[in-house]
Tab-separated table of C-alpha atoms in Angstrom:
chain	number	residue	atom	x	y	z
A	12	ARG	CA	8.885	20.212	-13.059
A	13	GLU	CA	6.022	18.826	-14.767
A	14	ARG	CA	8.743	16.464	-16.985
A	15	PHE	CA	7.046	13.375	-17.190
A	16	ARG	CA	9.227	11.461	-19.813
A	17	PRO	CA	12.619	10.950	-17.618
A	18	ALA	CA	10.371	9.502	-14.926
A	19	ILE	CA	8.388	7.496	-17.055
A	20	VAL	CA	11.782	6.392	-18.836
A	21	ALA	CA	13.503	5.395	-15.997
A	22	GLN	CA	10.697	3.501	-14.509
A	23	ALA	CA	10.587	1.221	-17.842
A	24	VAL	CA	14.214	0.575	-17.810
A	25	VAL	CA	13.996	-2.101	-14.818
A	26	PRO	CA	11.685	-4.293	-16.563
A	27	ILE	CA	13.465	-4.092	-19.958
A	28	ALA	CA	17.058	-4.930	-18.139
A	29	VAL	CA	15.103	-7.955	-16.522
A	30	PHE	CA	13.588	-9.321	-20.228
A	31	ALA	CA	17.222	-8.419	-21.751
A	32	ALA	CA	19.012	-10.878	-18.872
A	33	VAL	CA	16.553	-13.670	-19.023
A	34	ALA	CA	16.589	-13.299	-22.996
A	35	TRP	CA	20.537	-13.345	-22.971
A	36	THR	CA	21.052	-16.032	-20.874
A	37	ARG	CA	18.384	-18.308	-22.133
A	38	ASP	CA	17.796	-19.580	-18.919
A	39	GLY	CA	14.165	-19.726	-17.440
A	40	ALA	CA	14.616	-22.185	-14.482
A	41	SER	CA	17.025	-19.841	-12.856
A	42	ALA	CA	16.647	-16.976	-10.565
A	43	GLY	CA	20.146	-15.451	-11.383
A	44	PRO	CA	19.247	-13.205	-14.451
A	45	LEU	CA	15.724	-11.944	-12.866
A	46	VAL	CA	18.292	-10.479	-9.966
A	47	ALA	CA	21.275	-9.449	-12.153
A	48	GLY	CA	18.556	-7.815	-14.493
A	49	THR	CA	16.881	-6.146	-11.420
A	50	ILE	CA	19.928	-4.660	-10.019
A	51	VAL	CA	21.546	-3.852	-13.438
A	52	GLY	CA	17.983	-1.919	-14.117
A	53	LEU	CA	17.859	-0.163	-11.093
A	54	LEU	CA	21.545	0.915	-11.075
A	55	VAL	CA	20.906	2.748	-14.741
A	56	GLN	CA	17.490	3.803	-13.508
A	57	VAL	CA	19.162	5.701	-10.791
A	58	ALA	CA	21.731	7.085	-12.968
A	59	LEU	CA	19.207	8.341	-15.511
A	60	LEU	CA	17.287	10.367	-13.039
A	61	VAL	CA	20.723	12.000	-11.192
A	62	THR	CA	21.563	13.125	-14.847
A	63	ALA	CA	18.077	14.302	-15.306
A	64	LEU	CA	18.167	16.475	-12.046
A	65	GLY	CA	21.709	17.332	-12.966
A	66	ARG	CA	20.353	19.365	-16.119
A	67	ASP	CA	18.306	21.212	-13.872
A	68	GLY	CA	21.086	22.456	-11.681
A	69	HIS	CA	20.362	19.766	-8.811
A	70	ARG	CA	23.544	18.313	-7.586
A	71	PRO	CA	23.859	15.457	-4.824
A	72	ALA	CA	24.392	17.042	-1.368
A	73	GLY	CA	27.399	15.714	0.871
A	74	PRO	CA	26.717	15.204	4.437
A	75	ALA	CA	28.172	18.862	5.531
A	76	GLY	CA	25.391	20.038	3.214
A	77	PHE	CA	22.335	17.825	3.627
A	78	PRO	CA	19.379	19.870	4.300
A	79	HIS	CA	18.485	18.600	7.692
A	80	ARG	CA	15.047	20.937	7.930
A	81	ASP	CA	13.977	19.948	4.455
A	82	LEU	CA	14.310	15.923	6.066
A	83	ARG	CA	12.248	16.874	9.185
A	84	ALA	CA	9.753	18.251	6.740
A	85	VAL	CA	9.628	15.520	4.133
A	86	ALA	CA	9.528	12.992	7.193
A	87	ALA	CA	6.635	14.681	8.988
A	88	GLN	CA	4.430	13.957	5.695
A	89	TRP	CA	6.281	10.593	4.756
A	90	LEU	CA	5.604	9.000	7.975
A	91	PRO	CA	1.683	9.348	8.046
A	92	ALA	CA	1.669	8.678	4.467
A	93	ALA	CA	3.219	5.209	4.737
A	94	GLY	CA	0.684	4.274	7.914
A	95	ALA	CA	-1.374	5.063	5.447
A	96	MET	CA	0.001	2.377	2.874
A	97	LEU	CA	0.587	0.235	5.578
A	98	PHE	CA	-3.286	0.334	6.829
A	99	GLN	CA	-4.378	-0.211	3.465
A	100	ASP	CA	-1.951	-2.915	2.597
A	101	LEU	CA	-3.309	-4.745	5.545
A	102	THR	CA	-7.081	-4.385	4.321
A	103	THR	CA	-5.893	-6.700	1.334
A	104	LEU	CA	-4.381	-9.467	3.886
A	105	ILE	CA	-7.022	-9.457	5.750
A	106	ASP	CA	-9.739	-9.767	2.905
A	107	GLN	CA	-7.513	-13.061	1.615
A	108	ALA	CA	-7.790	-14.640	5.161
A	109	MET	CA	-11.612	-13.905	5.937
A	110	ALA	CA	-12.107	-15.320	2.275
A	111	ALA	CA	-9.774	-18.246	4.098
A	112	ALA	CA	-13.333	-19.178	5.995
A	113	LEU	CA	-15.364	-19.439	3.425
A	114	ALA	CA	-16.344	-22.026	0.571
A	115	PRO	CA	-13.366	-23.608	-0.630
A	116	GLY	CA	-11.736	-21.746	-3.649
A	117	SER	CA	-12.818	-18.531	-1.933
A	118	VAL	CA	-9.283	-17.108	-1.341
A	119	SER	CA	-8.165	-18.120	-5.606
A	120	ALA	CA	-11.537	-16.441	-6.710
A	121	LEU	CA	-10.722	-13.360	-4.908
A	122	SER	CA	-6.860	-13.616	-6.323
A	123	TYR	CA	-8.301	-13.937	-9.872
A	124	ALA	CA	-10.683	-10.913	-9.804
A	125	TYR	CA	-8.684	-8.745	-8.068
A	126	ARG	CA	-5.527	-9.453	-10.474
A	127	ILE	CA	-7.617	-8.646	-13.360
A	128	VAL	CA	-9.313	-5.209	-11.985
A	129	SER	CA	-5.856	-4.236	-10.296
A	130	LEU	CA	-4.350	-4.032	-13.724
A	131	PRO	CA	-6.242	-0.878	-15.138
A	132	LEU	CA	-6.530	0.418	-11.602
A	133	SER	CA	-2.882	0.694	-11.336
A	134	LEU	CA	-2.471	2.247	-14.232
A	135	ILE	CA	-4.616	4.647	-13.666
A	136	SER	CA	-3.389	5.589	-10.079
A	137	ALA	CA	-0.128	5.826	-11.544
A	138	SER	CA	-0.829	7.985	-14.401
A	139	LEU	CA	-3.419	10.103	-12.832
A	140	GLY	CA	-2.017	10.865	-9.631
A	141	VAL	CA	1.515	11.469	-11.158
A	142	ALA	CA	-0.226	14.333	-13.597
A	143	ILE	CA	-2.223	15.849	-11.142
A	144	LEU	CA	0.100	16.350	-7.990
A	145	PRO	CA	2.605	18.975	-9.552
A	146	VAL	CA	-0.534	21.327	-10.942
A	147	LEU	CA	-1.942	21.071	-7.290
A	148	SER	CA	1.021	21.278	-5.448
A	149	ASP	CA	2.242	24.701	-7.743
A	150	LEU	CA	-1.118	26.151	-6.996
A	151	ALA	CA	-0.877	25.426	-3.310
A	152	ALA	CA	2.548	26.704	-3.092
A	153	ARG	CA	1.516	29.955	-4.781
A	154	GLY	CA	-1.211	30.426	-2.501
A	155	ARG	CA	-4.138	30.180	-5.178
A	156	ASP	CA	-6.696	28.544	-3.022
A	157	GLY	CA	-9.458	29.691	-4.971
A	158	GLU	CA	-7.720	27.757	-8.213
A	159	PHE	CA	-6.865	24.922	-6.434
A	160	ALA	CA	-10.207	24.357	-4.893
A	161	SER	CA	-11.982	24.720	-7.876
A	162	ALA	CA	-9.359	22.615	-9.897
A	163	THR	CA	-9.919	19.676	-7.047
A	164	ALA	CA	-13.691	20.261	-7.414
A	165	ARG	CA	-13.754	19.804	-11.193
A	166	TRP	CA	-11.451	16.978	-11.392
A	167	VAL	CA	-13.442	14.758	-8.553
A	168	ARG	CA	-16.203	15.683	-10.610
A	169	VAL	CA	-14.701	14.587	-14.152
A	170	THR	CA	-13.397	11.281	-12.059
A	171	LEU	CA	-16.596	10.313	-10.806
A	172	TRP	CA	-18.607	10.112	-13.630
A	173	GLY	CA	-15.947	8.515	-16.017
A	174	GLY	CA	-15.146	6.492	-13.409
A	175	LEU	CA	-18.852	5.254	-12.888
A	176	GLY	CA	-19.354	4.996	-17.096
A	177	ALA	CA	-16.238	2.776	-16.885
A	178	THR	CA	-18.029	0.658	-14.481
A	179	LEU	CA	-20.909	0.410	-16.802
A	180	ALA	CA	-19.066	0.165	-19.829
A	181	ALA	CA	-16.841	-3.045	-18.470
A	182	ALA	CA	-19.796	-4.930	-16.425
A	183	PRO	CA	-21.231	-6.762	-19.536
A	184	PHE	CA	-17.619	-8.087	-20.515
A	185	THR	CA	-16.821	-9.388	-16.912
A	186	LEU	CA	-17.597	-12.994	-17.355
A	187	PRO	CA	-16.335	-13.398	-21.519
A	188	VAL	CA	-12.967	-11.752	-20.012
A	189	VAL	CA	-12.600	-14.570	-17.295
A	190	ARG	CA	-13.579	-16.864	-19.737
A	191	LEU	CA	-10.638	-15.881	-21.954
A	192	VAL	CA	-8.218	-15.204	-19.400
A	193	TYR	CA	-8.715	-18.020	-16.929
A	194	GLN	CA	-11.183	-21.169	-18.431
A	195	ARG	CA	-8.982	-23.910	-19.615
A	196	GLY	CA	-7.930	-27.049	-17.596
A	197	ALA	CA	-8.991	-27.461	-14.269
A	198	PHE	CA	-10.825	-24.057	-14.520
A	199	ASP	CA	-14.325	-24.572	-15.626
A	200	ALA	CA	-17.798	-23.035	-16.051
A	201	ALA	CA	-18.545	-22.574	-12.887
A	202	ASP	CA	-15.387	-21.333	-11.663
A	203	SER	CA	-15.561	-18.570	-14.342
A	204	GLN	CA	-19.275	-17.813	-12.691
A	205	VAL	CA	-17.663	-17.371	-9.413
A	206	VAL	CA	-14.504	-14.972	-10.436
A	207	ALA	CA	-16.719	-13.156	-12.419
A	208	ALA	CA	-19.397	-12.419	-9.611
A	209	VAL	CA	-16.180	-11.115	-7.494
A	210	ILE	CA	-15.156	-9.277	-10.565
A	211	LEU	CA	-18.650	-7.773	-10.722
A	212	SER	CA	-18.482	-6.626	-7.380
A	213	TYR	CA	-15.254	-4.976	-7.728
A	214	LEU	CA	-15.967	-2.908	-10.737
A	215	GLY	CA	-18.274	-0.504	-8.110
A	216	MET	CA	-15.213	0.594	-6.247
A	217	ILE	CA	-13.953	2.225	-9.903
A	218	PRO	CA	-15.771	5.562	-9.306
A	219	PHE	CA	-14.754	6.108	-5.847
A	220	PHE	CA	-11.188	4.811	-6.372
A	221	VAL	CA	-10.387	7.389	-9.469
A	222	ALA	CA	-12.012	10.252	-7.223
A	223	GLY	CA	-10.292	9.210	-4.450
A	224	ILE	CA	-6.738	9.681	-6.279
A	225	VAL	CA	-7.786	13.121	-6.958
A	226	ALA	CA	-8.606	13.784	-3.088
A	227	VAL	CA	-5.533	12.264	-2.001
A	228	GLN	CA	-3.194	14.118	-4.544
A	229	ALA	CA	-5.076	17.344	-3.157
A	230	VAL	CA	-4.615	16.387	0.726
A	231	THR	CA	-0.894	15.701	-0.001
A	232	ALA	CA	-0.556	18.836	-1.950
A	233	ARG	CA	-1.719	20.841	1.088
A	234	ALA	CA	0.792	18.688	3.412
A	235	GLY	CA	-1.926	17.273	5.040
A	236	ASN	CA	-0.889	13.171	5.168
A	237	VAL	CA	-1.983	13.114	8.559
A	238	VAL	CA	-5.855	12.960	7.350
A	239	LEU	CA	-4.610	10.131	5.462
A	240	LEU	CA	-3.129	8.184	8.188
A	241	ALA	CA	-6.546	8.825	9.673
A	242	VAL	CA	-8.585	7.584	6.731
A	243	GLY	CA	-6.082	4.365	6.680
A	244	VAL	CA	-7.404	3.780	10.403
A	245	VAL	CA	-11.081	4.169	9.018
A	246	ASN	CA	-10.518	2.130	5.908
A	247	LEU	CA	-9.452	-1.135	8.266
A	248	VAL	CA	-12.611	-1.139	10.524
A	249	VAL	CA	-14.409	-0.663	7.611
A	250	ASN	CA	-13.077	-3.515	5.773
A	251	VAL	CA	-13.225	-5.769	8.609
A	252	ILE	CA	-17.108	-5.042	9.674
A	253	GLY	CA	-17.824	-5.009	5.973
A	254	ASN	CA	-16.259	-8.524	5.212
A	255	ILE	CA	-18.139	-9.887	7.929
A	256	VAL	CA	-21.788	-8.541	7.034
A	257	LEU	CA	-21.226	-8.653	3.455
A	258	SER	CA	-19.610	-11.972	3.413
A	259	ARG	CA	-22.374	-13.505	5.001
A	260	TRP	CA	-24.724	-12.729	2.694
A	261	PHE	CA	-22.837	-12.840	-0.817
A	262	GLY	CA	-19.705	-15.202	0.226
A	263	VAL	CA	-16.915	-14.034	-1.481
A	264	ALA	CA	-18.220	-11.606	-3.978
A	265	GLY	CA	-19.234	-9.915	-0.138
A	266	ILE	CA	-15.679	-8.995	0.354
A	267	ALA	CA	-15.292	-7.387	-2.816
A	268	LEU	CA	-18.328	-5.290	-2.023
A	269	SER	CA	-16.685	-4.697	1.399
A	270	THR	CA	-13.586	-3.164	-0.697
A	271	VAL	CA	-16.166	-0.996	-2.985
A	272	CYS	CA	-17.772	0.162	0.886
A	273	VAL	CA	-13.862	1.039	2.014
A	274	TYR	CA	-13.207	3.350	-1.284
A	275	ALA	CA	-16.596	5.004	-1.325
A	276	ILE	CA	-16.268	5.806	2.544
A	277	SER	CA	-12.450	7.180	2.462
A	278	ALA	CA	-13.252	9.067	-0.631
A	279	THR	CA	-15.995	10.922	1.116
A	280	ILE	CA	-14.046	11.420	3.908
A	281	LEU	CA	-10.977	13.121	2.205
A	282	ILE	CA	-13.147	15.214	-0.246
A	283	GLY	CA	-15.489	16.170	3.064
A	284	TRP	CA	-11.637	17.464	4.649
A	285	LEU	CA	-11.293	19.567	1.433
A	286	ARG	CA	-14.249	20.912	1.337
A	287	LEU	CA	-14.440	22.049	4.773
A	288	ARG	CA	-10.613	23.882	4.122
A	289	LEU	CA	-11.389	24.917	0.758
A	290	VAL	CA	-14.618	26.362	0.332
A	291	GLY	CA	-14.920	29.744	-0.333
A	292	ALA	CA	-11.246	30.109	0.085
A	293	PRO	CA	-9.792	32.958	-1.839
A	294	ASP	CA	-6.511	33.534	-3.367
A	295	ARG	CA	-3.716	34.406	-1.135
A	296	PRO	CA	-0.274	36.025	-1.728
A	297	ALA	CA	2.290	32.929	-2.084
A	298	ALA	CA	4.535	32.892	1.107
A	299	GLY	CA	8.144	34.715	0.686
């Protein structure tokens, strides 16, 4: 219903509860406060979301009133989406495994680099995806195919150009950021150079990553999650081949470049599928 505040507040409850539990017990050596804070935070999170839904008139349904048909419809979309996420997670594991066959320290360099890159990408992914999906879903539900196609194309262009600008703006700061965050103790200047090179390679995926978020939400809004599963399989194959080829030329930075290829190809496939489905699509009367 495009009411983001309750969901955002609920997401913040768990880390706040964990922090409060650790601060209250003053026991930084035990995992007990972390576990207790997580459990309490999740209970409060559920209570907040149920309350927010109740204000809209939604009530938890008992077994007799459970919407079996709706559940099947959700499962039909959730299962391929879950499969796509599984293949995406496997690419990360494969990257780590193949980096282990390279020069000593390659796995660590890959992990250090991805931690820096993943923070802004996670923020972009969560916020952009959450903001776009309800708008596209509403257009799809009302049969506004022309508006849907126009909005998707506009956001893809904006995110591609915005991502390219972000890449160019961030590139000069890779080495200074690595030095600031990591270079101390056993992590020396040579390590900073290696990690900075991996980050620089990862930056190339930003335009395709953010455009891919728009494409994924558009595919999901049109109940096309089976396409995401197929793209997940393609991603896995491209990732393995790219790692083998590019790591021979560029070392561990080649594995990051392979990830760029994965996101570029997946975004291209998804955008191409949407174009085939939506180019010239007129608005139609909403079902029902």
